[in-house]
Amino acid sequence: MRKLLAAATAGLTVLTVAAPQPAAARGRPDTYVVSHDPGVLPEGIAVAPDGTMYVTSVATGAVYRGHVRQRTLRPFLPGGADGRRSAAGVHLDRRGRLFVAGWDTGTLFVHAPDGTLLARRTAPGAALNDLVVTADAVHVTDSATGTIWRAGLHGEEVGELVPWLTPAGFPAAPGFLNGIVATADGRIALVADQGTGVPGTERLWRVDLRTGTVGEVAVAGGQLGADGLLLTGDRLHGVVNFPDGHGGWSFAVNLAILDADRRTARVVRQSRPAGLAQSPTTIARDGGRLLWVNSQLNAPAPRPPFTVTEVPGLR
């Protein structure tokens, strides 16, 4: 779920580069149609190792499914089913289970690969935005209260959601928690905070998932107060927004390089920008390319088709 930042970051000191089409992506569409229905407003995306793609609708709670080699997605989980009236972040675990953050429903939904509801866990008063799944837990960002919720994973069992890290545990109270990722060993999480809308309040937090200790990542060369995050080794991608210098807003993906301990980040590249009519939110990787969701959440008049496209000029 997107929050527009008021930070004056139009003059980002990063390099915008044009990336060639990766060989692995040849023969695949560069645009995917999520839905031709009005008012869908897609938000989250996950791509499985076999190329299956899942996209959520924050407006209806529907989850759409397709494949990276096919241009059109189909409804997989209908909006409103199981009380899922809204859906934001979506991720898969190693068992192929689908974890869906239910935004202002305050609910985490867990589905089997065939769509069967396996678990529904509630976080009262929360706006569950994004999530990350590790070997022993799922952690979910709450944009309404600045809390990170946690549910333990024990085999096939999904524990109850508990307020694992509250605003008091941060060096400064979060403004709008959003994207979250974890290192491959599941020991460190990076959490994007889009701030309060006041310039300079966006943050990137480093959270020790063993102790709950939080520190701020020192970010140079640009901002990482992102919506969607994607972490691959020491490379962190984040979907950011910033004033376009003409009274509007631009959206882009920033690429940052992290130090070994994940305490510093240096933004080194930025994709070509998109505008309000597109309003991209989250990202996923498909082989050698990046895909982002064109939510149209901030568009003056959202209209179908609602799509997923390749991130331009970056991989």
PDB file of C-alpha atoms in Angstrom:
ATOM      1  CA  MET A   1       0.000   0.000   0.000  1.00  0.00           C
ATOM      2  CA  ARG A   2       1.408   3.324  -1.103  1.00  0.00           C
ATOM      3  CA  LYS A   3       1.865   6.504   0.834  1.00  0.00           C
ATOM      4  CA  LEU A   4       3.059   9.556  -1.087  1.00  0.00           C
ATOM      5  CA  LEU A   5       6.077  11.190   0.508  1.00  0.00           C
ATOM      6  CA  ALA A   6       6.451  14.932   0.707  1.00  0.00           C
ATOM      7  CA  ALA A   7      10.225  14.702   0.916  1.00  0.00           C
ATOM      8  CA  ALA A   8      12.021  16.948  -1.555  1.00  0.00           C
ATOM      9  CA  THR A   9      13.961  14.170  -3.251  1.00  0.00           C
ATOM     10  CA  ALA A  10      13.533  15.085  -6.893  1.00  0.00           C
ATOM     11  CA  GLY A  11      17.274  15.731  -7.155  1.00  0.00           C
ATOM     12  CA  LEU A  12      18.382  12.189  -6.378  1.00  0.00           C
ATOM     13  CA  THR A  13      22.118  11.758  -6.833  1.00  0.00           C
ATOM     14  CA  VAL A  14      21.889   8.380  -8.514  1.00  0.00           C
ATOM     15  CA  LEU A  15      22.744   7.003 -11.913  1.00  0.00           C
ATOM     16  CA  THR A  16      19.852   6.153 -14.205  1.00  0.00           C
ATOM     17  CA  VAL A  17      20.867   3.445 -16.630  1.00  0.00           C
ATOM     18  CA  ALA A  18      19.197   1.582 -19.432  1.00  0.00           C
ATOM     19  CA  ALA A  19      19.447  -2.184 -18.983  1.00  0.00           C
ATOM     20  CA  PRO A  20      19.248  -4.511 -21.972  1.00  0.00           C
ATOM     21  CA  GLN A  21      16.564  -7.156 -22.147  1.00  0.00           C
ATOM     22  CA  PRO A  22      17.909 -10.164 -20.152  1.00  0.00           C
ATOM     23  CA  ALA A  23      18.261 -13.320 -22.227  1.00  0.00           C
ATOM     24  CA  ALA A  24      16.194 -15.275 -19.657  1.00  0.00           C
ATOM     25  CA  ALA A  25      13.227 -12.968 -20.288  1.00  0.00           C
ATOM     26  CA  ARG A  26      13.148 -13.311 -24.063  1.00  0.00           C
ATOM     27  CA  GLY A  27       9.845 -14.628 -25.287  1.00  0.00           C
ATOM     28  CA  ARG A  28       8.033 -13.460 -22.155  1.00  0.00           C
ATOM     29  CA  PRO A  29       5.508 -10.616 -22.166  1.00  0.00           C
ATOM     30  CA  ASP A  30       6.654  -7.220 -20.939  1.00  0.00           C
ATOM     31  CA  THR A  31       3.084  -6.434 -19.871  1.00  0.00           C
ATOM     32  CA  TYR A  32       0.658  -8.664 -17.963  1.00  0.00           C
ATOM     33  CA  VAL A  33      -3.055  -7.951 -17.651  1.00  0.00           C
ATOM     34  CA  VAL A  34      -4.246  -8.570 -14.109  1.00  0.00           C
ATOM     35  CA  SER A  35      -7.867  -7.625 -14.783  1.00  0.00           C
ATOM     36  CA  HIS A  36     -10.129  -5.771 -17.201  1.00  0.00           C
ATOM     37  CA  ASP A  37     -12.665  -5.130 -14.423  1.00  0.00           C
ATOM     38  CA  PRO A  38     -13.022  -1.589 -13.041  1.00  0.00           C
ATOM     39  CA  GLY A  39     -11.814  -0.690  -9.563  1.00  0.00           C
ATOM     40  CA  VAL A  40      -9.411  -3.596  -9.030  1.00  0.00           C
ATOM     41  CA  LEU A  41      -6.349  -1.528  -7.934  1.00  0.00           C
ATOM     42  CA  PRO A  42      -3.686  -4.271  -7.769  1.00  0.00           C
ATOM     43  CA  GLU A  43      -1.063  -3.945  -5.056  1.00  0.00           C
ATOM     44  CA  GLY A  44       1.130  -6.919  -4.132  1.00  0.00           C
ATOM     45  CA  ILE A  45       3.025  -9.425  -6.267  1.00  0.00           C
ATOM     46  CA  ALA A  46       4.842 -12.719  -5.768  1.00  0.00           C
ATOM     47  CA  VAL A  47       6.523 -14.920  -8.370  1.00  0.00           C
ATOM     48  CA  ALA A  48       7.145 -18.587  -7.513  1.00  0.00           C
ATOM     49  CA  PRO A  49      10.278 -20.454  -8.646  1.00  0.00           C
ATOM     50  CA  ASP A  50       8.203 -22.230 -11.317  1.00  0.00           C
ATOM     51  CA  GLY A  51       7.056 -18.889 -12.776  1.00  0.00           C
ATOM     52  CA  THR A  52       3.585 -18.800 -11.236  1.00  0.00           C
ATOM     53  CA  MET A  53       2.612 -15.191 -10.525  1.00  0.00           C
ATOM     54  CA  TYR A  54       0.202 -13.951  -7.845  1.00  0.00           C
ATOM     55  CA  VAL A  55      -1.152 -10.383  -7.688  1.00  0.00           C
ATOM     56  CA  THR A  56      -3.454  -8.971  -5.003  1.00  0.00           C
ATOM     57  CA  SER A  57      -6.210  -6.342  -5.140  1.00  0.00           C
ATOM     58  CA  VAL A  58      -6.232  -3.831  -2.330  1.00  0.00           C
ATOM     59  CA  ALA A  59      -9.721  -2.680  -3.378  1.00  0.00           C
ATOM     60  CA  THR A  60     -11.512  -6.045  -3.405  1.00  0.00           C
ATOM     61  CA  GLY A  61      -9.286  -8.582  -1.646  1.00  0.00           C
ATOM     62  CA  ALA A  62      -9.080 -10.764  -4.748  1.00  0.00           C
ATOM     63  CA  VAL A  63      -5.901 -12.643  -5.618  1.00  0.00           C
ATOM     64  CA  TYR A  64      -5.105 -13.236  -9.287  1.00  0.00           C
ATOM     65  CA  ARG A  65      -2.863 -15.981 -10.644  1.00  0.00           C
ATOM     66  CA  GLY A  66      -0.983 -16.452 -13.892  1.00  0.00           C
ATOM     67  CA  HIS A  67       2.386 -17.463 -15.308  1.00  0.00           C
ATOM     68  CA  VAL A  68       5.303 -15.332 -16.454  1.00  0.00           C
ATOM     69  CA  ARG A  69       5.051 -16.855 -19.952  1.00  0.00           C
ATOM     70  CA  GLN A  70       1.368 -15.971 -20.307  1.00  0.00           C
ATOM     71  CA  ARG A  71       0.063 -12.434 -20.768  1.00  0.00           C
ATOM     72  CA  THR A  72      -3.201 -12.724 -18.809  1.00  0.00           C
ATOM     73  CA  LEU A  73      -3.852 -13.517 -15.148  1.00  0.00           C
ATOM     74  CA  ARG A  74      -7.072 -15.118 -13.901  1.00  0.00           C
ATOM     75  CA  PRO A  75      -9.002 -14.794 -10.621  1.00  0.00           C
ATOM     76  CA  PHE A  76      -7.657 -17.330  -8.109  1.00  0.00           C
ATOM     77  CA  LEU A  77      -9.109 -16.254  -4.747  1.00  0.00           C
ATOM     78  CA  PRO A  78     -12.313 -14.190  -5.094  1.00  0.00           C
ATOM     79  CA  GLY A  79     -12.601 -10.842  -3.361  1.00  0.00           C
ATOM     80  CA  GLY A  80     -14.557 -10.994  -0.108  1.00  0.00           C
ATOM     81  CA  ALA A  81     -14.067 -14.732   0.370  1.00  0.00           C
ATOM     82  CA  ASP A  82     -12.917 -15.765   3.872  1.00  0.00           C
ATOM     83  CA  GLY A  83     -13.455 -12.132   4.961  1.00  0.00           C
ATOM     84  CA  ARG A  84     -10.635 -10.977   2.666  1.00  0.00           C
ATOM     85  CA  ARG A  85     -12.092  -7.655   1.521  1.00  0.00           C
ATOM     86  CA  SER A  86      -8.664  -6.128   0.897  1.00  0.00           C
ATOM     87  CA  ALA A  87      -5.264  -7.601   0.090  1.00  0.00           C
ATOM     88  CA  ALA A  88      -1.856  -5.931   0.035  1.00  0.00           C
ATOM     89  CA  GLY A  89       1.446  -7.807   0.438  1.00  0.00           C
ATOM     90  CA  VAL A  90       1.674 -11.412  -0.750  1.00  0.00           C
ATOM     91  CA  HIS A  91       4.481 -13.946  -0.335  1.00  0.00           C
ATOM     92  CA  LEU A  92       5.098 -17.661  -0.692  1.00  0.00           C
ATOM     93  CA  ASP A  93       6.916 -19.959   1.717  1.00  0.00           C
ATOM     94  CA  ARG A  94       8.982 -23.029   0.883  1.00  0.00           C
ATOM     95  CA  ARG A  95       5.883 -25.220   1.182  1.00  0.00           C
ATOM     96  CA  GLY A  96       4.158 -23.200  -1.534  1.00  0.00           C
ATOM     97  CA  ARG A  97       1.711 -21.671   0.936  1.00  0.00           C
ATOM     98  CA  LEU A  98       0.410 -18.217   0.062  1.00  0.00           C
ATOM     99  CA  PHE A  99       0.561 -15.568   2.817  1.00  0.00           C
ATOM    100  CA  VAL A 100      -1.620 -12.500   2.200  1.00  0.00           C
ATOM    101  CA  ALA A 101      -1.648  -9.282   4.267  1.00  0.00           C
ATOM    102  CA  GLY A 102      -5.263  -8.117   4.484  1.00  0.00           C
ATOM    103  CA  TRP A 103      -4.576  -4.372   4.886  1.00  0.00           C
ATOM    104  CA  ASP A 104      -7.406  -2.688   6.840  1.00  0.00           C
ATOM    105  CA  THR A 105      -9.113  -6.010   7.584  1.00  0.00           C
ATOM    106  CA  GLY A 106      -6.297  -6.465  10.130  1.00  0.00           C
ATOM    107  CA  THR A 107      -6.041 -10.080   9.038  1.00  0.00           C
ATOM    108  CA  LEU A 108      -3.307 -12.382   7.785  1.00  0.00           C
ATOM    109  CA  PHE A 109      -4.581 -15.094   5.423  1.00  0.00           C
ATOM    110  CA  VAL A 110      -2.669 -18.282   4.680  1.00  0.00           C
ATOM    111  CA  HIS A 111      -3.735 -20.440   1.727  1.00  0.00           C
ATOM    112  CA  ALA A 112      -2.604 -23.795   0.375  1.00  0.00           C
ATOM    113  CA  PRO A 113      -1.297 -23.933  -3.216  1.00  0.00           C
ATOM    114  CA  ASP A 114      -4.791 -25.005  -4.335  1.00  0.00           C
ATOM    115  CA  GLY A 115      -6.378 -21.974  -2.637  1.00  0.00           C
ATOM    116  CA  THR A 116      -7.734 -23.730   0.455  1.00  0.00           C
ATOM    117  CA  LEU A 117      -7.755 -21.438   3.487  1.00  0.00           C
ATOM    118  CA  LEU A 118      -5.324 -22.879   6.035  1.00  0.00           C
ATOM    119  CA  ALA A 119      -5.221 -20.099   8.623  1.00  0.00           C
ATOM    120  CA  ARG A 120      -6.668 -16.687   9.358  1.00  0.00           C
ATOM    121  CA  ARG A 121      -4.927 -14.639  12.035  1.00  0.00           C
ATOM    122  CA  THR A 122      -6.093 -11.225  13.219  1.00  0.00           C
ATOM    123  CA  ALA A 123      -4.289  -8.142  14.496  1.00  0.00           C
ATOM    124  CA  PRO A 124      -6.907  -5.826  16.044  1.00  0.00           C
ATOM    125  CA  GLY A 125      -6.775  -2.245  14.764  1.00  0.00           C
ATOM    126  CA  ALA A 126      -3.959  -2.982  12.318  1.00  0.00           C
ATOM    127  CA  ALA A 127      -3.438  -2.121   8.665  1.00  0.00           C
ATOM    128  CA  LEU A 128      -1.340  -5.114   7.597  1.00  0.00           C
ATOM    129  CA  ASN A 129       0.732  -3.936   4.651  1.00  0.00           C
ATOM    130  CA  ASP A 130       3.645  -6.190   3.757  1.00  0.00           C
ATOM    131  CA  LEU A 131       5.212  -9.349   5.130  1.00  0.00           C
ATOM    132  CA  VAL A 132       8.263 -11.554   5.047  1.00  0.00           C
ATOM    133  CA  VAL A 133       8.342 -15.300   5.677  1.00  0.00           C
ATOM    134  CA  THR A 134      11.377 -16.973   7.279  1.00  0.00           C
ATOM    135  CA  ALA A 135      11.911 -20.567   8.390  1.00  0.00           C
ATOM    136  CA  ASP A 136      10.233 -20.085  11.761  1.00  0.00           C
ATOM    137  CA  ALA A 137       7.951 -17.047  11.506  1.00  0.00           C
ATOM    138  CA  VAL A 138       6.097 -14.534   9.406  1.00  0.00           C
ATOM    139  CA  HIS A 139       6.585 -10.846  10.238  1.00  0.00           C
ATOM    140  CA  VAL A 140       4.018  -8.296   9.031  1.00  0.00           C
ATOM    141  CA  THR A 141       4.257  -4.492   8.916  1.00  0.00           C
ATOM    142  CA  ASP A 142       1.355  -2.492  10.338  1.00  0.00           C
ATOM    143  CA  SER A 143       1.087   0.944   8.747  1.00  0.00           C
ATOM    144  CA  ALA A 144      -1.647   2.093  11.127  1.00  0.00           C
ATOM    145  CA  THR A 145       0.154   1.641  14.442  1.00  0.00           C
ATOM    146  CA  GLY A 146       3.847   1.352  13.543  1.00  0.00           C
ATOM    147  CA  THR A 147       3.989  -2.203  14.849  1.00  0.00           C
ATOM    148  CA  ILE A 148       5.590  -5.331  13.430  1.00  0.00           C
ATOM    149  CA  TRP A 149       3.391  -8.353  14.089  1.00  0.00           C
ATOM    150  CA  ARG A 150       4.748 -11.903  14.281  1.00  0.00           C
ATOM    151  CA  ALA A 151       3.231 -15.348  13.905  1.00  0.00           C
ATOM    152  CA  GLY A 152       5.369 -18.390  14.596  1.00  0.00           C
ATOM    153  CA  LEU A 153       5.595 -21.174  12.019  1.00  0.00           C
ATOM    154  CA  HIS A 154       5.967 -24.713  13.297  1.00  0.00           C
ATOM    155  CA  GLY A 155       5.720 -27.246  10.488  1.00  0.00           C
ATOM    156  CA  GLU A 156       2.233 -26.842   9.080  1.00  0.00           C
ATOM    157  CA  GLU A 157       1.044 -24.802  12.068  1.00  0.00           C
ATOM    158  CA  VAL A 158       0.680 -21.013  11.930  1.00  0.00           C
ATOM    159  CA  GLY A 159       0.697 -19.348  15.337  1.00  0.00           C
ATOM    160  CA  GLU A 160      -1.353 -16.380  16.448  1.00  0.00           C
ATOM    161  CA  LEU A 161      -0.320 -12.878  15.443  1.00  0.00           C
ATOM    162  CA  VAL A 162       1.302 -11.021  18.319  1.00  0.00           C
ATOM    163  CA  PRO A 163       2.604  -7.406  18.448  1.00  0.00           C
ATOM    164  CA  TRP A 164       6.254  -8.415  18.366  1.00  0.00           C
ATOM    165  CA  LEU A 165       7.860  -4.978  17.881  1.00  0.00           C
ATOM    166  CA  THR A 166       5.943  -1.846  18.905  1.00  0.00           C
ATOM    167  CA  PRO A 167       6.834   1.808  18.160  1.00  0.00           C
ATOM    168  CA  ALA A 168       8.557   2.068  21.541  1.00  0.00           C
ATOM    169  CA  GLY A 169      11.155  -0.414  20.289  1.00  0.00           C
ATOM    170  CA  PHE A 170      12.316   1.881  17.457  1.00  0.00           C
ATOM    171  CA  PRO A 171      14.907   4.658  17.879  1.00  0.00           C
ATOM    172  CA  ALA A 172      12.175   7.010  16.628  1.00  0.00           C
ATOM    173  CA  ALA A 173       8.463   6.298  16.292  1.00  0.00           C
ATOM    174  CA  PRO A 174       7.720   4.990  12.778  1.00  0.00           C
ATOM    175  CA  GLY A 175       5.541   7.121  10.533  1.00  0.00           C
ATOM    176  CA  PHE A 176       4.258   4.590   7.979  1.00  0.00           C
ATOM    177  CA  LEU A 177       5.803   1.125   7.991  1.00  0.00           C
ATOM    178  CA  ASN A 178       5.671  -0.493   4.584  1.00  0.00           C
ATOM    179  CA  GLY A 179       7.993  -2.925   2.760  1.00  0.00           C
ATOM    180  CA  ILE A 180       9.887  -5.619   4.657  1.00  0.00           C
ATOM    181  CA  VAL A 181      12.517  -8.176   3.602  1.00  0.00           C
ATOM    182  CA  ALA A 182      14.858 -10.543   5.423  1.00  0.00           C
ATOM    183  CA  THR A 183      18.375 -11.818   4.821  1.00  0.00           C
ATOM    184  CA  ALA A 184      18.712 -15.344   3.449  1.00  0.00           C
ATOM    185  CA  ASP A 185      19.614 -16.721   6.882  1.00  0.00           C
ATOM    186  CA  GLY A 186      16.500 -15.149   8.421  1.00  0.00           C
ATOM    187  CA  ARG A 187      18.472 -13.232  11.031  1.00  0.00           C
ATOM    188  CA  ILE A 188      18.054  -9.612   9.881  1.00  0.00           C
ATOM    189  CA  ALA A 189      15.009  -7.785   8.510  1.00  0.00           C
ATOM    190  CA  LEU A 190      15.081  -4.484   6.646  1.00  0.00           C
ATOM    191  CA  VAL A 191      11.911  -2.446   7.077  1.00  0.00           C
ATOM    192  CA  ALA A 192      10.952   0.600   5.024  1.00  0.00           C
ATOM    193  CA  ASP A 193       9.324   3.525   6.826  1.00  0.00           C
ATOM    194  CA  GLN A 194       7.774   6.122   4.540  1.00  0.00           C
ATOM    195  CA  GLY A 195       7.634   8.608   7.400  1.00  0.00           C
ATOM    196  CA  THR A 196       5.070  11.245   8.238  1.00  0.00           C
ATOM    197  CA  GLY A 197       5.192  13.168   4.964  1.00  0.00           C
ATOM    198  CA  VAL A 198       7.625  15.709   6.424  1.00  0.00           C
ATOM    199  CA  PRO A 199      10.884  15.866   4.441  1.00  0.00           C
ATOM    200  CA  GLY A 200      13.581  13.681   5.938  1.00  0.00           C
ATOM    201  CA  THR A 201      11.282  11.476   8.031  1.00  0.00           C
ATOM    202  CA  GLU A 202      11.534   8.453   5.710  1.00  0.00           C
ATOM    203  CA  ARG A 203      13.764   5.724   7.134  1.00  0.00           C
ATOM    204  CA  LEU A 204      15.141   2.245   6.562  1.00  0.00           C
ATOM    205  CA  TRP A 205      15.251   0.181   9.747  1.00  0.00           C
ATOM    206  CA  ARG A 206      17.492  -2.798  10.503  1.00  0.00           C
ATOM    207  CA  VAL A 207      15.780  -5.293  12.813  1.00  0.00           C
ATOM    208  CA  ASP A 208      17.546  -8.216  14.470  1.00  0.00           C
ATOM    209  CA  LEU A 209      14.930 -10.971  14.248  1.00  0.00           C
ATOM    210  CA  ARG A 210      16.531 -12.896  17.125  1.00  0.00           C
ATOM    211  CA  THR A 211      16.587 -10.082  19.680  1.00  0.00           C
ATOM    212  CA  GLY A 212      14.151  -7.473  18.335  1.00  0.00           C
ATOM    213  CA  THR A 213      16.886  -4.835  18.425  1.00  0.00           C
ATOM    214  CA  VAL A 214      16.338  -2.006  15.943  1.00  0.00           C
ATOM    215  CA  GLY A 215      18.782   0.410  14.367  1.00  0.00           C
ATOM    216  CA  GLU A 216      18.558   2.857  11.486  1.00  0.00           C
ATOM    217  CA  VAL A 217      20.369   1.970   8.279  1.00  0.00           C
ATOM    218  CA  ALA A 218      22.549   4.865   7.129  1.00  0.00           C
ATOM    219  CA  VAL A 219      21.388   5.512   3.547  1.00  0.00           C
ATOM    220  CA  ALA A 220      23.510   7.576   1.155  1.00  0.00           C
ATOM    221  CA  GLY A 221      22.868   8.737  -2.396  1.00  0.00           C
ATOM    222  CA  GLY A 222      19.066   8.610  -2.323  1.00  0.00           C
ATOM    223  CA  GLN A 223      16.112   7.369  -0.290  1.00  0.00           C
ATOM    224  CA  LEU A 224      14.798   3.932   0.627  1.00  0.00           C
ATOM    225  CA  GLY A 225      11.572   4.934   2.368  1.00  0.00           C
ATOM    226  CA  ALA A 226      10.006   2.446   0.005  1.00  0.00           C
ATOM    227  CA  ASP A 227       6.756   0.644  -0.649  1.00  0.00           C
ATOM    228  CA  GLY A 228       7.947  -2.694  -2.020  1.00  0.00           C
ATOM    229  CA  LEU A 229      11.431  -3.976  -1.154  1.00  0.00           C
ATOM    230  CA  LEU A 230      13.437  -6.779  -2.752  1.00  0.00           C
ATOM    231  CA  LEU A 231      16.665  -8.108  -1.226  1.00  0.00           C
ATOM    232  CA  THR A 232      19.153 -10.291  -3.103  1.00  0.00           C
ATOM    233  CA  GLY A 233      22.446 -10.736  -1.295  1.00  0.00           C
ATOM    234  CA  ASP A 234      23.817  -7.223  -0.771  1.00  0.00           C
ATOM    235  CA  ARG A 235      21.527  -5.654  -3.401  1.00  0.00           C
ATOM    236  CA  LEU A 236      18.382  -3.936  -2.125  1.00  0.00           C
ATOM    237  CA  HIS A 237      15.715  -2.668  -4.542  1.00  0.00           C
ATOM    238  CA  GLY A 238      12.961  -0.348  -3.317  1.00  0.00           C
ATOM    239  CA  VAL A 239       9.976   1.297  -5.043  1.00  0.00           C
ATOM    240  CA  VAL A 240      10.081   4.972  -4.046  1.00  0.00           C
ATOM    241  CA  ASN A 241       8.127   8.103  -4.911  1.00  0.00           C
ATOM    242  CA  PHE A 242       9.209  11.721  -5.051  1.00  0.00           C
ATOM    243  CA  PRO A 243       8.085  15.120  -6.435  1.00  0.00           C
ATOM    244  CA  ASP A 244       8.692  15.388 -10.174  1.00  0.00           C
ATOM    245  CA  GLY A 245       9.556  19.089 -10.069  1.00  0.00           C
ATOM    246  CA  HIS A 246       6.394  20.056 -11.963  1.00  0.00           C
ATOM    247  CA  GLY A 247       3.819  19.779  -9.215  1.00  0.00           C
ATOM    248  CA  GLY A 248       3.313  16.044  -9.640  1.00  0.00           C
ATOM    249  CA  TRP A 249       4.885  12.807  -8.497  1.00  0.00           C
ATOM    250  CA  SER A 250       7.243  10.257  -9.962  1.00  0.00           C
ATOM    251  CA  PHE A 251       7.767   6.632  -9.002  1.00  0.00           C
ATOM    252  CA  ALA A 252      10.949   4.641  -9.546  1.00  0.00           C
ATOM    253  CA  VAL A 253      12.971   1.721  -8.246  1.00  0.00           C
ATOM    254  CA  ASN A 254      16.167   2.581  -6.403  1.00  0.00           C
ATOM    255  CA  LEU A 255      18.982   0.038  -6.230  1.00  0.00           C
ATOM    256  CA  ALA A 256      21.238   0.195  -3.188  1.00  0.00           C
ATOM    257  CA  ILE A 257      24.317  -1.770  -2.180  1.00  0.00           C
ATOM    258  CA  LEU A 258      24.437  -2.838   1.472  1.00  0.00           C
ATOM    259  CA  ASP A 259      27.451  -3.434   3.673  1.00  0.00           C
ATOM    260  CA  ALA A 260      28.065  -6.936   5.056  1.00  0.00           C
ATOM    261  CA  ASP A 261      26.312  -6.195   8.355  1.00  0.00           C
ATOM    262  CA  ARG A 262      23.360  -4.434   6.680  1.00  0.00           C
ATOM    263  CA  ARG A 263      23.943  -1.197   8.583  1.00  0.00           C
ATOM    264  CA  THR A 264      24.712   1.078   5.616  1.00  0.00           C
ATOM    265  CA  ALA A 265      23.199   1.365   2.151  1.00  0.00           C
ATOM    266  CA  ARG A 266      24.378   3.346  -0.861  1.00  0.00           C
ATOM    267  CA  VAL A 267      21.890   4.056  -3.645  1.00  0.00           C
ATOM    268  CA  VAL A 268      23.761   3.538  -6.900  1.00  0.00           C
ATOM    269  CA  ARG A 269      21.118   3.342  -9.620  1.00  0.00           C
ATOM    270  CA  GLN A 270      17.544   4.270 -10.352  1.00  0.00           C
ATOM    271  CA  SER A 271      15.066   2.985 -12.926  1.00  0.00           C
ATOM    272  CA  ARG A 272      13.323   5.202 -15.394  1.00  0.00           C
ATOM    273  CA  PRO A 273      10.360   6.869 -13.671  1.00  0.00           C
ATOM    274  CA  ALA A 274       6.616   6.284 -13.877  1.00  0.00           C
ATOM    275  CA  GLY A 275       3.879   8.814 -13.128  1.00  0.00           C
ATOM    276  CA  LEU A 276       0.739   9.013 -11.012  1.00  0.00           C
ATOM    277  CA  ALA A 277      -1.376   7.346 -13.668  1.00  0.00           C
ATOM    278  CA  GLN A 278       0.739   4.214 -13.211  1.00  0.00           C
ATOM    279  CA  SER A 279       1.518   4.504  -9.449  1.00  0.00           C
ATOM    280  CA  PRO A 280       3.613   1.329  -9.185  1.00  0.00           C
ATOM    281  CA  THR A 281       3.798  -0.275  -5.769  1.00  0.00           C
ATOM    282  CA  THR A 282       5.638  -3.515  -5.155  1.00  0.00           C
ATOM    283  CA  ILE A 283       8.202  -5.526  -7.119  1.00  0.00           C
ATOM    284  CA  ALA A 284       9.205  -9.122  -7.738  1.00  0.00           C
ATOM    285  CA  ARG A 285      12.020 -10.770  -9.640  1.00  0.00           C
ATOM    286  CA  ASP A 286      11.530 -13.062 -12.628  1.00  0.00           C
ATOM    287  CA  GLY A 287      14.951 -14.387 -13.530  1.00  0.00           C
ATOM    288  CA  GLY A 288      17.056 -11.491 -14.783  1.00  0.00           C
ATOM    289  CA  ARG A 289      14.314  -8.867 -14.761  1.00  0.00           C
ATOM    290  CA  LEU A 290      12.151  -6.940 -12.317  1.00  0.00           C
ATOM    291  CA  LEU A 291       8.365  -6.678 -12.462  1.00  0.00           C
ATOM    292  CA  TRP A 292       6.259  -4.042 -10.728  1.00  0.00           C
ATOM    293  CA  VAL A 293       2.542  -3.645 -10.079  1.00  0.00           C
ATOM    294  CA  ASN A 294       0.785  -0.674 -11.691  1.00  0.00           C
ATOM    295  CA  SER A 295      -1.705  -0.029  -8.900  1.00  0.00           C
ATOM    296  CA  GLN A 296      -3.193   3.259 -10.200  1.00  0.00           C
ATOM    297  CA  LEU A 297      -3.849   3.997  -6.502  1.00  0.00           C
ATOM    298  CA  ASN A 298      -2.932   7.653  -6.985  1.00  0.00           C
ATOM    299  CA  ALA A 299      -4.272   8.046 -10.503  1.00  0.00           C
ATOM    300  CA  PRO A 300      -6.899  10.797 -10.929  1.00  0.00           C
ATOM    301  CA  ALA A 301      -9.225   8.313 -12.645  1.00  0.00           C
ATOM    302  CA  PRO A 302      -8.107   4.657 -12.364  1.00  0.00           C
ATOM    303  CA  ARG A 303      -9.287   2.575 -15.272  1.00  0.00           C
ATOM    304  CA  PRO A 304      -8.723  -0.916 -16.632  1.00  0.00           C
ATOM    305  CA  PRO A 305      -6.829  -2.775 -17.751  1.00  0.00           C
ATOM    306  CA  PHE A 306      -4.809  -3.102 -14.555  1.00  0.00           C
ATOM    307  CA  THR A 307      -1.340  -4.399 -15.313  1.00  0.00           C
ATOM    308  CA  VAL A 308       2.046  -5.650 -14.201  1.00  0.00           C
ATOM    309  CA  THR A 309       4.999  -4.514 -16.317  1.00  0.00           C
ATOM    310  CA  GLU A 310       8.770  -4.754 -16.436  1.00  0.00           C
ATOM    311  CA  VAL A 311      10.639  -2.121 -14.457  1.00  0.00           C
ATOM    312  CA  PRO A 312      12.221   0.079 -17.125  1.00  0.00           C
ATOM    313  CA  GLY A 313      15.968   0.621 -17.212  1.00  0.00           C
ATOM    314  CA  LEU A 314      16.978  -1.468 -14.201  1.00  0.00           C
ATOM    315  CA  ARG A 315      17.347  -5.083 -13.208  1.00  0.00           C
TER     316      ARG A 315
END
